[in-house]
Short mmCIF file of C-alpha atoms and ligand atoms in Angstrom, two decimals:
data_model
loop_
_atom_site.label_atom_id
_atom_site.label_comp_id
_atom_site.label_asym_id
_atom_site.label_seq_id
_atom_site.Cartn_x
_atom_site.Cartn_y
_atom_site.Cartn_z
CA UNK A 10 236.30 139.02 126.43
CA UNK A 11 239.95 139.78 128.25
CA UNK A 12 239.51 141.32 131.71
CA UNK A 13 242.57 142.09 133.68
CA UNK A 14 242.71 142.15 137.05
CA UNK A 15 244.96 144.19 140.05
CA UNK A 16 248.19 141.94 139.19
CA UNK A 17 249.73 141.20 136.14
CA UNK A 18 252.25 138.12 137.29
CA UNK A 19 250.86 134.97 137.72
CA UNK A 20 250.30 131.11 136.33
CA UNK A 21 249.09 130.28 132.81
CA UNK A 22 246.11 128.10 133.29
CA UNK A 23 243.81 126.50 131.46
CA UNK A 24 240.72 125.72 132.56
CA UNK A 25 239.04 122.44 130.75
CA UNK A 26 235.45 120.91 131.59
CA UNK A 27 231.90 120.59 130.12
CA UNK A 28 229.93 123.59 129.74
CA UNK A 29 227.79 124.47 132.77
CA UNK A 30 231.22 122.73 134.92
CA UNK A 31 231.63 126.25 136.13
CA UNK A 32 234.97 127.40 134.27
CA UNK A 33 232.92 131.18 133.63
CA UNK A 34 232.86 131.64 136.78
CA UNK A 35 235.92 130.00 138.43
CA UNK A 36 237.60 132.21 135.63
CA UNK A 37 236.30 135.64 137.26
CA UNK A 38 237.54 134.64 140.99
CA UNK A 39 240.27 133.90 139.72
CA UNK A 40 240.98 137.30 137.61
CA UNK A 41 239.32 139.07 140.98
CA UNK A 42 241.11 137.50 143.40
CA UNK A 43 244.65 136.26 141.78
CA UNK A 44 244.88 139.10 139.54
CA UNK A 45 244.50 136.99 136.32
CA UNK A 46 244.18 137.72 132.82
CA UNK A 47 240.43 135.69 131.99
CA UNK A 48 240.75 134.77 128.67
CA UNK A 49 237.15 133.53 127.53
CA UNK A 50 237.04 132.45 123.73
CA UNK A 51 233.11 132.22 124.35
CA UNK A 52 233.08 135.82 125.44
CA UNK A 53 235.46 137.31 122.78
CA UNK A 54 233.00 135.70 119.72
CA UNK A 55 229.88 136.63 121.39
CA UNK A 56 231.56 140.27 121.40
CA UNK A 57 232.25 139.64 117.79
CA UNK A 58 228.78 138.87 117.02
CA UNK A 59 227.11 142.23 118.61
CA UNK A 60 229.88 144.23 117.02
CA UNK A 61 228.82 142.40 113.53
CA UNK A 62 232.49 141.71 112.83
CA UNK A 63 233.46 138.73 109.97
CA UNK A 64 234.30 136.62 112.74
CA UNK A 65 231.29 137.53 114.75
CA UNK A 66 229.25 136.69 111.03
CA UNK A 67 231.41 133.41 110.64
CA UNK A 68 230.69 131.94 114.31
CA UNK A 69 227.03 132.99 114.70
CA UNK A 70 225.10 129.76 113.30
CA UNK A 71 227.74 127.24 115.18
CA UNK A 72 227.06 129.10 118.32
CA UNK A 73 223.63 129.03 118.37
CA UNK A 74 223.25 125.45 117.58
CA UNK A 75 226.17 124.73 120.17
CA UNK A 76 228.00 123.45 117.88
CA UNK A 77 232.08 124.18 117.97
CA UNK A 78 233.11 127.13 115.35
CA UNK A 79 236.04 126.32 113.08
CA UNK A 80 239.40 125.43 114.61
CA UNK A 81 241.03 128.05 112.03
CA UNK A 82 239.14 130.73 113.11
CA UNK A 83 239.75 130.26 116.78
CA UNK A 84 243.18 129.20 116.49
CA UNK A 85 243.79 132.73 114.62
CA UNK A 86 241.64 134.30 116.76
CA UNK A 87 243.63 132.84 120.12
CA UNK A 88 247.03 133.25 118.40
CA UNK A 89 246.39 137.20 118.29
CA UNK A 90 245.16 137.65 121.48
CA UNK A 91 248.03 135.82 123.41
CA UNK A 92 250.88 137.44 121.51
CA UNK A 93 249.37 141.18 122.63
CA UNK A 94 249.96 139.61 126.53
CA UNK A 95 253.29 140.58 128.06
CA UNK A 96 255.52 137.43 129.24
CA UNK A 97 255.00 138.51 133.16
CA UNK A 98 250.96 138.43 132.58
CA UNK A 99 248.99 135.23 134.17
CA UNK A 100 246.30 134.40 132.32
CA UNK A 101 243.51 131.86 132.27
CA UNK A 102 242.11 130.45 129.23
CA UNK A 103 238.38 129.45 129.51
CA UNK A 104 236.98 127.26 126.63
CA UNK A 105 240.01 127.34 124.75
CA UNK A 106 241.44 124.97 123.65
CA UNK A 107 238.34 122.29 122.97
CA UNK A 108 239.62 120.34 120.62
CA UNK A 109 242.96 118.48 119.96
CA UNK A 110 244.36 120.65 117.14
CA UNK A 111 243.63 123.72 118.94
CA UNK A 112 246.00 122.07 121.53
CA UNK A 113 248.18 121.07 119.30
CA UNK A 114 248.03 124.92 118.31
CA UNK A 115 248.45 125.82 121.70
CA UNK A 116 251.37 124.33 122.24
CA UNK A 117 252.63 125.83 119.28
CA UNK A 118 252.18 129.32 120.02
CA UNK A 119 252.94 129.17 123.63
CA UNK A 120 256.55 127.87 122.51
CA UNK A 121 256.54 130.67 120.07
CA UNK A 122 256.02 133.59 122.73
CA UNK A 123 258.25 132.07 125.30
CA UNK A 124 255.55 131.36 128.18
CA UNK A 125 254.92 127.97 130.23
CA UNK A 126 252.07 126.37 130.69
CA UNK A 127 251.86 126.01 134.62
CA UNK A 128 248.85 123.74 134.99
CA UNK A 129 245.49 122.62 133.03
CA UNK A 130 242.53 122.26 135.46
CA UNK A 131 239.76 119.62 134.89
CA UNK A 132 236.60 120.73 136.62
CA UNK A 133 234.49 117.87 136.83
CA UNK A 134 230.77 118.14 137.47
CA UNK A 135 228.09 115.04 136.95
CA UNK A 136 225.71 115.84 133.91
CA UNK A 137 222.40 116.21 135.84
CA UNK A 138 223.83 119.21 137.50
CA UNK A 139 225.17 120.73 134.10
CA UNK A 140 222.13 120.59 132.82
CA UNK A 141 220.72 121.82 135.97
CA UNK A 142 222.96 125.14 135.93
CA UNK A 143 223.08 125.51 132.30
CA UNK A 144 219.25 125.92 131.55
CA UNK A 145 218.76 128.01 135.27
CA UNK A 146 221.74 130.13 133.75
CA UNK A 147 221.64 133.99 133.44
CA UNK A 148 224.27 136.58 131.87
CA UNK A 149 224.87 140.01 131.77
CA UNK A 150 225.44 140.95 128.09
CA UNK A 151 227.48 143.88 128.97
CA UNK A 152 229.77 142.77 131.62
CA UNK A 153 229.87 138.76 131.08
CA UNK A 154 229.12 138.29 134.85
CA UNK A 155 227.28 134.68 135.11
CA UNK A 156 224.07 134.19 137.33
CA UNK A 157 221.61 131.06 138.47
CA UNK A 158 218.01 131.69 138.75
CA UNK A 159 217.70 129.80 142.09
CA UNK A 160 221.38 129.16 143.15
CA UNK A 161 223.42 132.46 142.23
CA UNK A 162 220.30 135.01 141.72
CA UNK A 163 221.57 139.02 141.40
CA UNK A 164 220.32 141.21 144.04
CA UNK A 165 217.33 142.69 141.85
CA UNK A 166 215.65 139.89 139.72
CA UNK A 167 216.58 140.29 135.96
CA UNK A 168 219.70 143.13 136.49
CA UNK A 169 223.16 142.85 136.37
CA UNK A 170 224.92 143.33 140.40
CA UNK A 171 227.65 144.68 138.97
CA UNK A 172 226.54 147.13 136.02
CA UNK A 173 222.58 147.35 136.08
CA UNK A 174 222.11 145.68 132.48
CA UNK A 175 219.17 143.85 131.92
CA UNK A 176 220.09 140.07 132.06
CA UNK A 177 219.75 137.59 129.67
CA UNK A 178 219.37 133.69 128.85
CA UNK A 179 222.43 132.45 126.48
CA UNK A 180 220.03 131.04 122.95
CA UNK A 181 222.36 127.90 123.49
CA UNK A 182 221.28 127.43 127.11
CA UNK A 183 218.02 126.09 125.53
CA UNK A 184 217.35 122.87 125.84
CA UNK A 185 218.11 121.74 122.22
CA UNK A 186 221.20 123.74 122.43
CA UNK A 187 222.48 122.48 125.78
CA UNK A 188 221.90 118.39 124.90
CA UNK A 189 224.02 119.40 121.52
CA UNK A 190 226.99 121.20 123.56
CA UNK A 191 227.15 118.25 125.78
CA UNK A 192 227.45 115.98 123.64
CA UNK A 193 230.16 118.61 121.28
CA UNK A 194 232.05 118.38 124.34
CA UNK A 195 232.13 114.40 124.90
CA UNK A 196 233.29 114.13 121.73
CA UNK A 197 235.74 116.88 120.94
CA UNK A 198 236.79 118.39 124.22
CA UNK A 199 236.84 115.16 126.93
CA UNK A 200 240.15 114.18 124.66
CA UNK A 201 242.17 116.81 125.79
CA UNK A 202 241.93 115.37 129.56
CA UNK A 203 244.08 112.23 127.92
CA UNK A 204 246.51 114.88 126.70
CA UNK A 205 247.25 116.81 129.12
CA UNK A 206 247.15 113.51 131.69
CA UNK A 207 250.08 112.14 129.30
CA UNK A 208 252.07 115.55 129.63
CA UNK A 209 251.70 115.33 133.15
CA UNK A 210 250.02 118.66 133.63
CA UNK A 211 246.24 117.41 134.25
CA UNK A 212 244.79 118.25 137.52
CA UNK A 213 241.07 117.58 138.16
CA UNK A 214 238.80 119.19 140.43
CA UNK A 215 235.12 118.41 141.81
CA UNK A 216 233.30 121.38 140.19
CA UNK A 217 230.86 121.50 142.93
CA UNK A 218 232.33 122.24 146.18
CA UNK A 219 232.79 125.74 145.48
CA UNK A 220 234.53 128.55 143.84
CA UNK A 221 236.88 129.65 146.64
CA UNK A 222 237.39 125.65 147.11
CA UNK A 223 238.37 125.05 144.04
CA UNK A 224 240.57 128.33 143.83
CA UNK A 225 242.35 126.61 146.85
CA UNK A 226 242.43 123.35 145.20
CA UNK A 227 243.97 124.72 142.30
CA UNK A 228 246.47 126.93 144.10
CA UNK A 229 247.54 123.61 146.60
CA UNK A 230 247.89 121.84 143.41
CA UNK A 231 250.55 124.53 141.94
CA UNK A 232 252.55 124.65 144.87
CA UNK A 233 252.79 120.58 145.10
CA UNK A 234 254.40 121.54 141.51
CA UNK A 235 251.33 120.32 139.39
P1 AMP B 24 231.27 129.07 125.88
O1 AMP B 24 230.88 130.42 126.33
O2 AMP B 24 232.69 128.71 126.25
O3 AMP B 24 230.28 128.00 126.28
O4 AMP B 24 231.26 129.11 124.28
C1 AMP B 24 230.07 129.39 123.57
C2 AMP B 24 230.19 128.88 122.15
O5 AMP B 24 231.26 129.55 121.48
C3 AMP B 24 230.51 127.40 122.01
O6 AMP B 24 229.36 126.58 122.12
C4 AMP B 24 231.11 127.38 120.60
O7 AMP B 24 230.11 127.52 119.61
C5 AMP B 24 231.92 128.66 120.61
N1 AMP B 24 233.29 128.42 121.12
C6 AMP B 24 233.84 128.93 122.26
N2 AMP B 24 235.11 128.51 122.41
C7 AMP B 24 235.37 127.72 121.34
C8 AMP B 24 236.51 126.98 120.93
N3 AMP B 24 237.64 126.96 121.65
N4 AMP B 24 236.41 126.27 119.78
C9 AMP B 24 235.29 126.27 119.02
N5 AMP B 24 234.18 126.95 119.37
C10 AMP B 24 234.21 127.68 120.52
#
């Protein structure tokens, strides 16, 4: 899902870590507060799947084991999004890319449409506490806005703070689901830390000392030139 906030100038980020390391959320302050395009790839294909599209049809089974969906698809899939985005628009990618040809992509298309990658953020969060916040997770299937049952709860128990939809529990923040994602992510995704370390663009973040924190971590970490 693209959701575009008051501004539209700004950094290109992209935000990298396991699932559960809080890049949902750090996306959404960062659209509210910075005025940032949040580019979820997570959010756009579960949009595909409850409009039945062919993607939506392709990505369905990989999703719900938590398994990663074809780098084809997504690379298409990414490629068309970023060339609708004016050059002035900042935008943060969230889950995308996970995998080193989808950087390699990346790279690639960024070149293409003229725009500069200003910084890649590593959120970094121990794996008891991902699996803590992924299984006590909550969503709003209408808006994307991400809840915790004990740590983030909404105002009324089961309903969306910021459009009233009933909330739900992600199928892959099941158990099975969430050891299979974790492990996707070791393998596929912790790679990309290497590459953007080597391009010198890599800054990493303790996921757990808060989302305005980390907003300031990330901002003190552009302005030092990051
Ligand atoms: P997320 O909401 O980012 O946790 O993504 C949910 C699921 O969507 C993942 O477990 C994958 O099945 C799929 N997905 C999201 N982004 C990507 C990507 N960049 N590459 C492959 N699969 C993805």
């Amino acid at each position: 899902m693209e959701s575009q906030g008051a501004s539209a100038q700004g950094p290109h980020l992209i935000l990298l870590g396991a699932p559960g390391a809080g890049k949902g959320t750090q996306a959404a302050y960062l659209r509210d507060q910075w005025g940032l395009t949040h580019i979820s790839t997570g959010d756009i294909l579960r949009a595909e799947v409850a409009q039945g599209t062919a993607l939506g049809a392709a990505a369905h089974d990989y999703m719900q084991r938590g398994e990663l969906v074809p780098d084809a698809l997504i690379i298409r899939m990414m490629a068309e999004r970023l060339a609708l985005l004016g050059a002035a628009a900042g935008y943060v990618l969230d889950g995308f890319p996970r995998t080193a040809p989808q950087a390699e992509a990346l790279d690639a298309m960024l070149a293409r449409i003229g725009h500069r990658l200003d910084g890649v953020i590593n959120l970094e969060v121990e794996r008891t506490e991902l699996i803590r916040r992924l299984s006590g997770r909550r969503v709003c299937p209408n808006c994307s806005a991400i809840y915790h049952v004990e740590t983030m709860p909404p105002r009324d128990a089961g309903i969306c703070d910021a459009c009233g939809a009933a909330l739900i529990q992600r199928k892959d923040d099941q158990p099975a689901a969430i050891a299979n994602r974790l492990e996707v992510y070791v393998a596929a995704t912790q790679p990309l830390i290497d590459y953007y370390a080597a391009r010198g663009m890599l800054v990493t973040i303790d996921g757990t000392i808060g989302v305005p924190a980390v907003a300031e971590a990330i901002r003190a970490a552009l302005c030092g030139g990051a």
